[in-house]
Amino acid sequence: MTEPTLYELSSPGRSGVRFPKSDVPKYELPADLVRADLPFPELAEIDVVRHFTHLSAMNYSIDKGFYPLGSCTMKYNPKINEVTARLPGFAFTHPLQPLETIQGNLFLMYQLQEYLKEISGFAAISLQPAAGAQGEFTGVKIINAYHKSRGDLKRTRVLIPDSAHGTNPATCSMVGLEVVHLPSDARGNVDLVALHEICDDTVAGLMLTNPNTLGLFDENVSEVIEIVHAAGGLVYGDGANLNALLGIARPGDLGFDVMHFNLHKTFSTPHGGGGPGSGPVAVTSQLADFLPSPVVGIVEPGTEDLPPLYGFTTPTMSIGRVKTFYGQFGMLVRAYTYIRMNGSDGLRRISEFAVLNANYLLSKVRGKYTLPYNRTCMHEFVVEGVWPEVPDIHALDIAKRLMDYDFHPPTNYFPLIVHEALMIEPTETENKQTLDAFADALLKIAEEAHTDPELLKNAPHNTPVSRLDEVKAAKELVLCCWLPENE
Amino acid sequence: MFIPHTDAEREAMLASIGVKDIKDLFTDVPVKHRFPKLGLPKGITEMEALAELREFSTANETAADLVSFLGAGAYQHYIPAAVDALINRGEFFSAYTPYQPEISQGTLQAIFEFQTLIANLTGMEVSNASHYDGATAAAEAGLMAYHHFRGKRPKIIISSSVNPEYREVMCSYLCGYENMKLVSVEDKADLKESPDQLSDRLDDQTALVMVQYPDFFGRINDFHKLVRKSHEIGALIAFIVNPTALGILKTPGELGADIVVGEGQPLGIPLSFGGPYLGFLATKKDFVRKISGRLVGETVDGEGRRGYVLTLTAREQHIRREKATSNICSNQGLMALAATIYMSLLGKQGMQQVADLCYQKAHYAAELINRLPGFEVLTDKPFFHEFVVKCPVDVDHINQHLLEDGFLGGLNLAKINPDLANHMLVAVTEVISKEDIEAFAEALKEASHD
Ligand SMILES: Cc1ncc(COP(=O)(O)O)c(C=O)c1O
């Protein structure tokens, strides 16, 4: 199945939208400022609608089926979110309007700040960062600024566990800090001996994902944090895995100093085929003054007759602005909707059932797939499909074969410390039948790996395209549609 | 609500795991901190949630209720109905980043088409799959140029007529990064700077010169000389552009730009109080390995059928980790899709028509306002759809009056530079009618009287 490109569908003279003729006198753009031809496709509305509808049919999505992509929290995205975010009172507000005209937006942001602080146990928060990685950038910059503000200039190294997501080390480089790799121990926890050895007065901090990317809650988390604090470092929490902790434990209580949220994971805002995300950053009171500006606050207290006036404040030692305006507002509306509908009890149920689902699925495949760390997992787990009899079968083959059973594969080859990692995160929104069907498919594939390995090697068989030639793509680098003009 | 389990299913699942109670799955969590009581309000139904959110949203006054002349980096344009109808398909919005190409061809082909449209719009050879917004794309362009010269040219020159929020974001990313230096002619956004003054700052330490086109004040500067001088000295030059303007304006590619970045919000994305928006970054093919973010390339499958994959991933964080060109992971996928649909609907004619309407209407507005006693439009240069008005009184005062008359006035430039007291930045797009413009001019006149 191939769909022509927009350019191939184009027919000169067509147009998908009409605009009213100009109703004002004519003004000429000076001729030397006018561009040459605009090489854009020409299509009618129906051409465009059919084209993108065809494209949509070639996508797998949560709405279509089970999407157990580890570390990504592909939970169902409630439809009501799409309605609330599009309410005209939100969608048509310009970010630079006078404060009196945007009190609804500011109140929502203020409340969301309060809710996220309560959920995470932190003292202050900024909703500005655009995604998880930008939250990390913001948080690590805050750590760096904190040390510098104290004249503590030696702290240039950040500890990163070997199971960490790639954005963690990449973030440190962007902030200009050095990455030090920290090994995991045999139970998948941070190796305490190594941590003790590395920690000295050059350590700015540790970036810890807890539960980590193996889906394991670090059994020594309090000790890990104490060791880093004792050495004068701060602890960053990668909140990508917060879906395991709602009402279960608050990172602020555990001793973390900074954390980012992924509203597009934990709080049900859709991933959109790769974004927009939203990555608010929360901090302890000692770091509050470093948050990016602006932060939503009360700028005039309320009186008996008048509600307070909400507005923007700039933290005194702010690391500055990381994005234009105030954050991914539309995502904030969705997350707010979700938190309001769930309340305290609903949030705890989310994490309980996310962890129940993961452990249930694990119980169904244990024994057939290798479990590098045999522990109770949190919201996700990592297994390997490694069988000595069929050494040619790899995680990739299992992943591709799952597509033939109409499932999205788990994350593979991450975390890096498990060579043939299949990282499975079912989320709380999946029912038992779906989990059973997925477990059956995994078991069937384990069998096929032995009886008909070629079936896996050549998978997928039932998808719009089969395995694609990535080497050719990187070598030839065709990054734009072929244009008729280039003939 | 969103958790489908029945009690019986839960019990069966617990039995399969071999524990009695869900609580037993959390023994790794320190007892002292386990199961904190959260002080959030009780959960509510969908019906109640919608009512509450509706109440918040109607507490705002918006560009839909008022006639808006506010721009300054976010613009109200007409968004054809098909844009939202299509991006609201679950097949698009509930998919993840297309890591598994066999079941993500829809997203991948759409990104490939986005890359093509952006490259064609800007006159460049390649575009990436998107950035968080225009400002972060600009910051990434700075890092890209710096790394292109392997840190040997630490200086980045930024025009003072670049959107001040962009300059703030660029400083958050670049100031203090290794030995990098950001250099401006003026600290604050300013009307006086000329491209020649930027030329004067060029030296062999300069990696990049960054200008805005049209600039923050809507002006179209002549950058020919600056481009030539930048290249003579071996520096790169980046343009921050308004994509709507490029419907008619000469492309940065034609003018010699090495990198083009911009805010894609005007391309079919609602104002939505500042986000989610869409950053784009386009460049020459020679720099493609230095580009940040995701890239989609064309290839074939096992049967020779055309298909698309994420390519050159060895630049990215999940492969290169601390050596990656950027830490960006999730980008603005769905917003890039919205822009792709918008650009395909408008096509060649529509893009030109919208740009032209913005140009005409802004010029009409400027002419009327310039005639008002005490008002002066500063038009020493050609402008696109935004212009600066010197007012006889304080802009906040005027805007207060305008609001009472049903208008959202332009940005008070005193807020970004006290030297620009009484200066207003007015934006006019195709959604504004001749009558609106005339009524606005009338309201301005009245507002300046009392
Ligand atoms: C553990 C972890 N950290 C950070 C990130 C980055 O988040 P984002 O894609 O929102 O930038 C991810 C996302 O995949 C992740 O799984």
PDB file of C-alpha atoms and ligand atoms in Angstrom, chain A residues 70-72 131-134 136 165 167-168 209 213 238 240-241 260 262 264-265 277-278 414, chain B residues 96 99 132 294 327-330, ligand 1:
ATOM      1  CA  GLY A  70       7.775   0.840  27.575  1.00  0.00           C
ATOM      2  CA  SER A  71       8.739   4.193  29.081  1.00  0.00           C
ATOM      3  CA  CYS A  72       6.107   5.962  26.972  1.00  0.00           C
ATOM      4  CA  ALA A 131       8.465  18.198  26.878  1.00  0.00           C
ATOM      5  CA  GLY A 132      10.356  15.789  29.089  1.00  0.00           C
ATOM      6  CA  ALA A 133      13.733  16.572  27.569  1.00  0.00           C
ATOM      7  CA  GLN A 134      13.195  20.303  27.983  1.00  0.00           C
ATOM      8  CA  GLU A 136      15.427  17.902  32.102  1.00  0.00           C
ATOM      9  CA  HIS A 165      17.176   7.336  28.955  1.00  0.00           C
ATOM     10  CA  THR A 167      17.878  12.430  26.994  1.00  0.00           C
ATOM     11  CA  ASN A 168      19.550  12.409  30.456  1.00  0.00           C
ATOM     12  CA  THR A 209      14.609   7.638  37.100  1.00  0.00           C
ATOM     13  CA  THR A 213      13.730   2.032  33.062  1.00  0.00           C
ATOM     14  CA  ASP A 238      13.194  11.940  35.652  1.00  0.00           C
ATOM     15  CA  ALA A 240       8.774   9.775  32.934  1.00  0.00           C
ATOM     16  CA  ASN A 241       7.713   6.891  35.161  1.00  0.00           C
ATOM     17  CA  HIS A 260       9.987  16.960  35.572  1.00  0.00           C
ATOM     18  CA  ASN A 262       5.559  14.206  31.415  1.00  0.00           C
ATOM     19  CA  HIS A 264       1.885  13.447  27.839  1.00  0.00           C
ATOM     20  CA  LYS A 265       2.536  10.220  29.686  1.00  0.00           C
ATOM     21  CA  GLY A 277       4.443  16.951  25.056  1.00  0.00           C
ATOM     22  CA  SER A 278       4.519  19.032  28.194  1.00  0.00           C
ATOM     23  CA  PHE A 414      16.311   0.017  25.672  1.00  0.00           C
TER      24      PHE A 414
ATOM     25  CA  TYR B  96       3.682   7.733  19.423  1.00  0.00           C
ATOM     26  CA  TYR B  99       9.807   4.303  15.880  1.00  0.00           C
ATOM     27  CA  TYR B 132       9.106  22.999  20.367  1.00  0.00           C
ATOM     28  CA  ARG B 294      14.182  14.079  13.919  1.00  0.00           C
ATOM     29  CA  ASN B 327      18.567  16.358  23.761  1.00  0.00           C
ATOM     30  CA  ILE B 328      15.263  16.799  21.919  1.00  0.00           C
ATOM     31  CA  CYS B 329      13.076  13.696  21.886  1.00  0.00           C
ATOM     32  CA  SER B 330       9.329  14.406  21.603  1.00  0.00           C
TER      33      SER B 330
HETATM   34  C1  LIG C   1      12.739   7.849  30.870  1.00  0.00           C
HETATM   35  C2  LIG C   1      12.503   8.970  29.909  1.00  0.00           C
HETATM   36  N1  LIG C   1      13.071  10.159  30.134  1.00  0.00           N
HETATM   37  C3  LIG C   1      12.884  11.213  29.305  1.00  0.00           C
HETATM   38  C4  LIG C   1      12.121  11.102  28.163  1.00  0.00           C
HETATM   39  C5  LIG C   1      12.001  12.285  27.236  1.00  0.00           C
HETATM   40  O1  LIG C   1      10.723  12.824  27.217  1.00  0.00           O
HETATM   41  P1  LIG C   1      10.203  13.711  25.985  1.00  0.00           P
HETATM   42  O2  LIG C   1      10.096  12.817  24.819  1.00  0.00           O
HETATM   43  O3  LIG C   1       8.907  14.232  26.450  1.00  0.00           O
HETATM   44  O4  LIG C   1      11.194  14.794  25.762  1.00  0.00           O
HETATM   45  C6  LIG C   1      11.507   9.867  27.878  1.00  0.00           C
HETATM   46  C7  LIG C   1      10.653   9.739  26.671  1.00  0.00           C
HETATM   47  O5  LIG C   1      10.664   8.856  25.917  1.00  0.00           O
HETATM   48  C8  LIG C   1      11.700   8.778  28.766  1.00  0.00           C
HETATM   49  O6  LIG C   1      11.128   7.602  28.526  1.00  0.00           O
END
